[in-house]
CSV table of C-alpha atoms in Angstrom, one decimal:
chain,number,residue,atom,x,y,z
A,192,MET,CA,-25.4,-9.9,17.2
A,193,ALA,CA,-28.2,-12.4,16.5
A,194,CYS,CA,-27.4,-16.0,15.3
A,195,ASN,CA,-29.6,-19.0,14.7
A,196,PRO,CA,-27.7,-21.8,16.7
A,197,VAL,CA,-28.7,-24.4,14.2
A,198,ALA,CA,-26.4,-22.9,11.6
A,199,THR,CA,-23.5,-24.9,13.0
A,200,TYR,CA,-23.7,-26.7,16.1
A,201,ASN,CA,-22.8,-29.9,18.1
A,202,GLN,CA,-25.6,-30.8,20.6
A,203,TYR,CA,-25.2,-32.9,24.0
A,204,THR,CA,-27.6,-34.2,26.8
A,205,SER,CA,-26.3,-33.1,30.4
A,206,ASN,CA,-25.8,-35.4,33.1
A,207,GLY,CA,-25.6,-32.7,35.6
A,208,SER,CA,-22.0,-33.3,36.2
A,209,THR,CA,-20.1,-33.4,33.0
A,210,THR,CA,-18.1,-29.9,32.5
A,211,THR,CA,-16.3,-30.4,29.3
A,212,TYR,CA,-17.6,-31.0,25.8
A,213,ASN,CA,-16.1,-31.0,22.3
A,214,PHE,CA,-17.3,-29.3,19.1
A,215,THR,CA,-16.2,-30.1,15.5
A,216,PHE,CA,-16.9,-26.7,13.4
A,217,PRO,CA,-14.4,-24.4,12.5
A,218,TYR,CA,-14.2,-20.7,13.6
A,219,LEU,CA,-12.4,-17.5,13.7
A,220,LYS,CA,-12.4,-16.5,17.3
A,221,THR,CA,-13.2,-18.0,20.5
A,222,SER,CA,-16.1,-15.3,20.9
A,223,ASP,CA,-17.8,-16.9,18.2
A,224,VAL,CA,-18.3,-20.1,19.9
A,225,GLN,CA,-21.6,-19.8,21.8
A,226,VAL,CA,-23.4,-22.1,24.0
A,227,GLN,CA,-27.5,-22.6,24.6
A,228,VAL,CA,-28.9,-24.6,27.5
A,229,ILE,CA,-32.5,-25.8,26.2
A,230,ALA,CA,-34.8,-27.4,29.1
A,231,ASP,CA,-38.2,-28.9,29.1
A,232,ASP,CA,-40.8,-26.4,30.6
A,233,SER,CA,-44.0,-28.7,32.3
A,234,ALA,CA,-46.0,-25.9,32.4
A,235,SER,CA,-45.5,-24.9,28.6
A,236,GLU,CA,-45.5,-26.5,25.3
A,237,ASN,CA,-42.3,-24.4,24.7
A,238,ASP,CA,-38.7,-25.0,25.7
A,239,VAL,CA,-36.9,-22.8,28.1
A,240,ILE,CA,-33.5,-21.7,26.2
A,241,THR,CA,-31.0,-19.9,28.0
A,242,ASP,CA,-28.1,-18.4,26.3
A,243,LEU,CA,-24.8,-18.9,28.4
A,244,THR,CA,-22.5,-15.9,29.1
A,245,VAL,CA,-18.6,-16.7,28.1
A,246,THR,CA,-16.5,-16.5,31.2
A,247,THR,CA,-19.4,-16.3,33.4
A,248,HIS,CA,-20.7,-19.7,32.5
A,249,TYR,CA,-18.3,-21.2,30.1
A,250,SER,CA,-15.1,-20.7,28.5
A,251,VAL,CA,-13.2,-22.4,25.1
A,252,SER,CA,-10.6,-24.6,26.5
A,253,SER,CA,-6.8,-23.0,26.4
A,254,SER,CA,-5.4,-26.4,25.9
A,255,ASN,CA,-7.9,-27.7,23.3
A,256,PRO,CA,-9.5,-25.0,21.2
A,257,THR,CA,-12.5,-27.6,20.0
A,258,GLN,CA,-13.7,-27.8,23.7
A,259,ILE,CA,-15.9,-25.9,26.0
A,260,VAL,CA,-15.6,-26.0,29.6
A,261,LEU,CA,-18.7,-25.1,32.0
A,262,THR,CA,-18.1,-23.4,35.1
A,263,SER,CA,-20.0,-24.4,38.4
A,264,ALA,CA,-22.6,-21.4,37.3
A,265,GLY,CA,-23.1,-22.7,33.6
A,266,LEU,CA,-23.5,-26.2,35.2
A,267,THR,CA,-26.2,-25.1,37.5
A,268,ILE,CA,-28.4,-23.9,34.5
A,269,ALA,CA,-27.4,-27.2,32.6
A,270,ALA,CA,-29.1,-29.5,34.7
A,271,ASN,CA,-29.4,-33.2,34.5
A,272,GLY,CA,-31.6,-33.8,31.2
A,273,SER,CA,-31.4,-30.5,29.6
A,274,THR,CA,-29.7,-29.9,26.3
A,275,ILE,CA,-26.4,-28.1,25.7
A,276,ARG,CA,-25.9,-27.0,22.2
A,277,ILE,CA,-22.6,-25.4,21.1
A,278,TYR,CA,-22.9,-23.3,17.8
A,279,ARG,CA,-20.9,-20.7,15.9
A,280,CYS,CA,-22.2,-17.2,15.4
A,281,THR,CA,-19.5,-15.3,13.4
A,282,ASP,CA,-18.9,-11.4,13.8
A,283,ASN,CA,-19.6,-9.6,10.7
A,284,GLN,CA,-19.6,-5.9,11.5
A,285,PHE,CA,-15.8,-5.4,10.4
A,286,LEU,CA,-13.6,-7.4,8.1
A,287,THR,CA,-11.0,-9.2,10.2
A,288,ALA,CA,-7.8,-7.7,8.4
A,289,GLU,CA,-8.1,-4.3,6.2
A,290,PHE,CA,-5.2,-3.5,3.8
A,291,GLN,CA,-4.2,0.1,2.9
A,292,ALA,CA,-2.8,1.3,-0.3
A,293,GLY,CA,0.7,0.2,-0.9
A,294,SER,CA,0.8,-2.4,2.0
A,295,ALA,CA,1.9,-5.8,1.9
A,296,ILE,CA,-0.4,-8.6,1.4
A,297,ARG,CA,-0.5,-12.0,3.2
A,298,ALA,CA,-2.2,-14.7,1.9
A,299,THR,CA,-3.1,-15.8,5.8
A,300,ASP,CA,-5.0,-12.4,5.9
A,301,LEU,CA,-7.1,-12.9,2.6
A,302,ASN,CA,-7.9,-16.6,3.7
A,303,THR,CA,-9.2,-15.0,7.2
A,304,ASN,CA,-11.1,-12.5,5.3
A,305,PHE,CA,-12.7,-15.0,3.1
A,306,ASP,CA,-13.5,-17.7,6.2
A,307,GLN,CA,-15.3,-14.9,7.5
A,308,VAL,CA,-17.5,-13.9,4.5
A,309,LEU,CA,-17.9,-18.1,4.2
A,310,TYR,CA,-19.2,-18.6,7.8
A,311,THR,CA,-21.2,-15.3,8.0
A,312,THR,CA,-22.8,-16.5,4.5
A,313,GLN,CA,-23.5,-20.2,5.8
A,314,GLU,CA,-25.3,-19.0,8.9
A,315,SER,CA,-27.4,-16.5,6.8
A,316,ASN,CA,-28.4,-19.0,4.4
A,317,ILE,CA,-29.5,-21.5,7.0
A,318,ARG,CA,-31.0,-18.7,9.2
A,319,SER,CA,-33.0,-17.9,5.5
A,320,THR,CA,-33.9,-21.7,5.3
A,321,ASP,CA,-35.2,-22.1,8.9
A,322,ALA,CA,-37.2,-18.9,8.8
A,323,ASN,CA,-38.9,-20.1,5.4
A,324,THR,CA,-39.4,-23.5,7.4
A,325,THR,CA,-41.0,-21.6,10.3
A,326,SER,CA,-43.2,-19.9,7.9
A,327,ARG,CA,-44.4,-23.0,6.1
A,328,THR,CA,-45.1,-24.7,9.3
A,329,ALA,CA,-47.1,-21.8,10.8
A,330,VAL,CA,-49.3,-21.7,7.4
A,331,THR,CA,-49.7,-25.6,7.9
A,332,THR,CA,-50.7,-25.3,11.7
A,333,ALA,CA,-52.9,-22.3,10.7
A,334,GLU,CA,-54.9,-24.5,8.1
A,335,ALA,CA,-55.3,-27.3,10.4
A,336,LEU,CA,-56.6,-25.2,13.1
A,337,GLY,CA,-59.2,-23.9,10.6
A,338,ALA,CA,-61.8,-21.4,11.7
A,339,GLN,CA,-61.0,-22.0,15.4
A,340,SER,CA,-57.7,-19.8,15.0
A,341,LEU,CA,-58.0,-18.2,11.6
A,342,ALA,CA,-57.2,-15.0,13.0
A,343,THR,CA,-54.2,-16.3,14.9
A,344,SER,CA,-52.9,-18.2,12.3
A,345,THR,CA,-52.9,-15.2,9.9
A,346,THR,CA,-51.0,-13.0,12.2
A,347,LEU,CA,-48.5,-15.9,12.6
A,348,GLY,CA,-48.1,-16.4,9.1
A,349,ASN,CA,-47.3,-13.0,8.4
A,350,GLN,CA,-44.8,-12.7,11.1
A,351,ALA,CA,-43.2,-16.0,9.7
A,352,ILE,CA,-43.2,-14.1,6.3
A,353,ALA,CA,-41.5,-11.0,7.7
A,354,THR,CA,-38.8,-13.0,9.5
A,355,ALA,CA,-38.0,-14.9,6.2
A,356,ASN,CA,-38.0,-11.7,4.3
A,357,THR,CA,-35.5,-9.9,6.9
A,358,ALA,CA,-33.3,-13.2,6.8
A,359,VAL,CA,-33.1,-13.1,2.9
A,360,THR,CA,-32.3,-9.5,3.4
A,361,THR,CA,-29.3,-10.1,5.9
A,362,SER,CA,-28.1,-13.0,3.7
A,363,ASN,CA,-28.0,-10.4,0.4
A,364,THR,CA,-26.1,-8.1,2.7
A,365,ALA,CA,-23.6,-10.9,3.6
A,366,VAL,CA,-23.2,-11.6,-0.2
A,367,THR,CA,-22.7,-7.9,-0.7
A,368,THR,CA,-19.9,-8.0,1.5
A,369,ALA,CA,-18.5,-11.2,0.2
A,370,ASN,CA,-18.3,-9.3,-3.0
A,371,SER,CA,-16.8,-5.9,-1.6
A,372,ALA,CA,-14.2,-8.1,0.0
A,373,VAL,CA,-13.3,-10.0,-3.4
A,374,THR,CA,-13.0,-6.4,-5.0
A,375,THR,CA,-10.9,-5.1,-2.4
A,376,ALA,CA,-8.7,-8.2,-2.6
A,377,ASN,CA,-8.1,-7.7,-6.4
A,378,SER,CA,-7.6,-4.0,-6.2
A,379,ALA,CA,-4.8,-4.9,-3.7
A,380,VAL,CA,-3.4,-7.4,-5.8
A,381,THR,CA,-3.6,-5.1,-8.9
A,382,THR,CA,-1.5,-2.6,-6.7
A,383,ALA,CA,1.0,-5.1,-5.6
A,384,ASN,CA,1.6,-6.3,-9.1
A,385,SER,CA,2.3,-2.9,-10.0
A,386,ALA,CA,4.7,-1.9,-7.5
A,387,ALA,CA,6.6,-5.4,-8.3
A,388,SER,CA,6.8,-4.2,-11.8
A,389,ALA,CA,8.0,-0.8,-11.1
A,390,VAL,CA,10.7,-2.4,-9.2
A,391,ALA,CA,11.9,-5.0,-11.9
A,392,SER,CA,11.9,-1.9,-14.3
A,393,ALA,CA,14.0,0.2,-12.3
A,394,VAL,CA,17.8,0.8,-13.5
A,395,LEU,CA,20.6,0.6,-10.8
A,396,TYR,CA,23.8,2.4,-11.8
A,397,ASP,CA,27.2,1.4,-10.5
A,398,PRO,CA,29.0,4.4,-9.1
A,399,ILE,CA,32.4,5.3,-10.7
A,400,THR,CA,34.8,7.8,-9.4
A,401,ASN,CA,36.0,9.3,-12.5
A,402,VAL,CA,36.4,8.6,-16.4
A,403,ALA,CA,39.4,6.5,-15.9
A,404,SER,CA,37.5,4.0,-13.7
A,405,ILE,CA,35.1,3.1,-16.5
A,406,PRO,CA,35.4,-0.6,-17.2
A,407,ALA,CA,37.0,-1.5,-20.4
A,408,SER,CA,34.9,-4.4,-21.7
A,409,PRO,CA,31.7,-4.8,-19.1
A,410,SER,CA,28.5,-6.8,-20.0
A,411,ASN,CA,25.9,-5.7,-21.7
A,412,ASP,CA,23.1,-3.7,-20.0
A,413,THR,CA,26.1,-2.5,-17.6
A,414,TYR,CA,25.0,1.1,-16.2
A,415,VAL,CA,27.5,3.4,-14.5
A,416,GLU,CA,27.6,6.9,-12.8
A,417,VAL,CA,30.5,8.8,-13.3
A,418,ALA,CA,30.8,11.2,-10.4
A,419,ASN,CA,33.8,13.2,-12.0
A,420,SER,CA,33.2,13.6,-15.9
A,421,THR,CA,36.2,15.6,-16.5
A,422,GLY,CA,37.4,14.4,-20.0
A,423,ILE,CA,34.3,12.5,-20.8
A,424,GLU,CA,34.4,14.3,-24.0
A,425,SER,CA,37.4,12.4,-25.4
A,426,PHE,CA,36.3,9.3,-23.9
A,427,SER,CA,35.9,6.4,-26.2
A,428,PRO,CA,34.1,4.6,-27.3
A,429,LEU,CA,31.3,6.7,-26.6
A,430,SER,CA,28.0,7.3,-28.5
A,431,GLY,CA,25.3,10.0,-28.1
A,432,LEU,CA,27.4,12.7,-26.3
A,433,PRO,CA,25.6,15.9,-26.8
A,434,SER,CA,27.2,18.3,-28.9
A,435,GLY,CA,29.6,20.6,-27.4
A,436,PHE,CA,29.4,18.8,-23.9
A,437,VAL,CA,32.6,19.0,-21.6
A,438,GLY,CA,32.8,17.2,-18.5
A,439,ASP,CA,33.7,18.8,-15.1
A,440,SER,CA,34.3,17.7,-11.9
A,441,GLY,CA,30.9,18.9,-10.7
A,442,LEU,CA,28.9,17.0,-13.2
A,443,THR,CA,27.7,13.3,-12.8
A,444,VAL,CA,27.3,11.5,-16.1
A,445,ARG,CA,25.4,8.1,-16.7
A,446,LEU,CA,26.4,5.8,-19.2
A,447,ARG,CA,25.1,2.1,-20.5
A,448,TYR,CA,27.3,-0.2,-21.9
A,449,GLU,CA,25.8,-2.7,-24.8
A,450,THR,CA,27.2,-4.0,-28.1
A,451,ASN,CA,30.9,-3.1,-27.6
A,452,THR,CA,30.1,0.6,-26.9
A,453,TRP,CA,28.9,2.9,-24.3
A,454,THR,CA,25.8,5.1,-24.5
A,455,TRP,CA,25.1,8.3,-23.2
A,456,GLN,CA,22.1,8.3,-20.8
A,457,MET,CA,22.0,11.9,-19.2
A,458,TYR,CA,24.1,14.4,-16.9
A,459,PHE,CA,23.3,16.1,-13.7
A,460,ALA,CA,25.1,18.7,-11.3
A,461,ASN,CA,26.4,17.2,-8.3
A,462,ASP,CA,25.6,20.0,-6.5
A,463,VAL,CA,22.6,22.0,-7.8
A,464,ASN,CA,23.4,25.3,-6.6
A,465,GLU,CA,26.5,25.3,-8.7
A,466,ARG,CA,24.4,25.5,-11.8
A,467,PHE,CA,23.1,29.0,-11.2
A,468,ILE,CA,25.0,32.7,-11.0
A,469,LYS,CA,24.4,34.5,-7.7
A,470,LYS,CA,23.2,38.2,-8.3
A,471,SER,CA,25.4,39.0,-5.7
A,472,GLY,CA,28.5,38.5,-7.7
A,473,ASP,CA,30.3,34.9,-9.1
A,474,THR,CA,33.4,33.7,-10.7
A,475,PHE,CA,33.4,32.1,-14.2
A,476,THR,CA,35.8,29.0,-14.3
A,477,GLY,CA,35.4,29.0,-18.1
A,478,LEU,CA,34.9,31.3,-21.0
A,479,VAL,CA,31.6,33.1,-21.8
A,480,THR,CA,30.1,34.0,-25.0
A,481,LEU,CA,28.0,37.4,-24.8
A,482,SER,CA,25.0,37.8,-26.9
A,483,GLY,CA,26.4,40.9,-28.7
A,484,ALA,CA,28.0,44.3,-28.5
A,485,PRO,CA,27.0,46.4,-25.4
A,486,THR,CA,24.0,49.0,-25.8
A,487,SER,CA,24.3,50.6,-22.2
A,488,ASN,CA,26.8,52.1,-20.3
A,489,LEU,CA,26.9,49.3,-17.7
A,490,HIS,CA,26.5,46.4,-20.4
A,491,ALA,CA,29.6,44.0,-20.6
A,492,ALA,CA,31.7,44.5,-23.6
A,493,THR,CA,32.9,41.6,-25.9
A,494,LYS,CA,36.7,41.2,-27.2
A,495,LEU,CA,35.5,42.4,-30.5
A,496,TYR,CA,34.1,45.6,-29.3
A,497,VAL,CA,37.1,46.3,-27.1
A,498,ASP,CA,39.5,45.9,-30.3
A,499,SER,CA,37.4,47.6,-32.6
A,500,ASN,CA,37.2,50.7,-30.3
A,501,ALA,CA,40.9,50.8,-29.2
A,502,ILE,CA,42.4,54.7,-28.3
A,503,LEU,CA,45.7,55.5,-29.6
A,504,VAL,CA,47.5,57.6,-27.1
A,505,ALA,CA,49.9,60.1,-28.3
A,506,ASP,CA,52.8,60.4,-25.7
A,507,GLY,CA,54.6,64.1,-25.7
A,508,GLY,CA,57.4,62.6,-23.6
A,509,ASN,CA,59.4,63.8,-20.9
A,510,PHE,CA,60.5,67.1,-21.7
A,511,ASP,CA,63.6,66.8,-19.2
A,512,SER,CA,64.7,63.3,-19.8
A,513,GLY,CA,62.7,62.3,-23.0
A,514,ALA,CA,61.3,59.1,-21.2
A,515,SER,CA,57.8,58.1,-22.1
A,516,LEU,CA,54.8,59.2,-19.6
A,517,VAL,CA,52.5,56.1,-20.3
A,518,SER,CA,53.1,52.5,-20.2
A,519,THR,CA,50.7,51.5,-23.2
A,520,SER,CA,52.5,50.2,-26.5
A,521,SER,CA,50.0,51.6,-28.6
A,522,THR,CA,51.6,55.3,-28.2
A,523,PHE,CA,53.7,57.8,-30.3
A,524,ASP,CA,56.6,59.3,-28.5
A,525,GLY,CA,57.5,62.5,-29.3
A,526,GLY,CA,61.0,62.1,-27.8
A,527,SER,CA,63.2,64.4,-26.1
A,528,PHE,CA,63.2,68.3,-26.5
A,529,ASP,CA,66.9,68.3,-25.3
């Protein structure tokens, strides 16, 4: 990742022996702190610039995070009279902190992301300014040289303009990244607010063993959940009870208290499997109402159907003793023939 060392830097002249140098700019990671050595080249009009390598040539002090310490290899490069430039080059390949849906958002993570965007934007803007300055210098130089180096100056000008355009593109990309980070942060805040609202709106029911345990004079907006609702149909004061509902040990009822009365909320089965009849056979614990009289031999019969189709049995009796041969009460006993 290329960075312009002029963006944010501190600069010193080496005496050939000092190894510790301070810097004043903020940074996110020690790997963002970089060092160059600039030395005169007697054989050329240009300076010799050497980028030092962290660990091999220098390190950020563990005891003082605003100092770099040159190694012996670094001091060899930073000879007496050379310039030591310490600058920042912020990594902008990825956001420092990323958030998932539903995850917690910490202010320190948001601040770190915004610092990363701020630093890279500052460095991009200064790189753009430096590139424009280079372009203007190149044009001035070309004009001064005139006809002697017209072709060369034109080439340098075009190269400088291309460099400036590249720097502007980099700056625009950094701004886009910053806007994207702000959008992501706003979306995360919205998600967090929605979650907080859902938690605030949730209703917690106090578990109650049975109807007799329902509080007599609770506070308004008290919610209870009666695990054994046997007798709830006779409980008072209670409003909103569904017509025909009868409490049962297998049914849980939820109630809410407000303005001197309990209000029906809902009910559900303690064991959902008990709400269904097994095809293989089951036992009813209460009365069952059928839709009508049977129309097929295997249909269940209603009481009305049975009463309406009772058969009277005429009993001829026992010819020896005169006793009845049937036990039904609906018989005609012919008596004894003796």
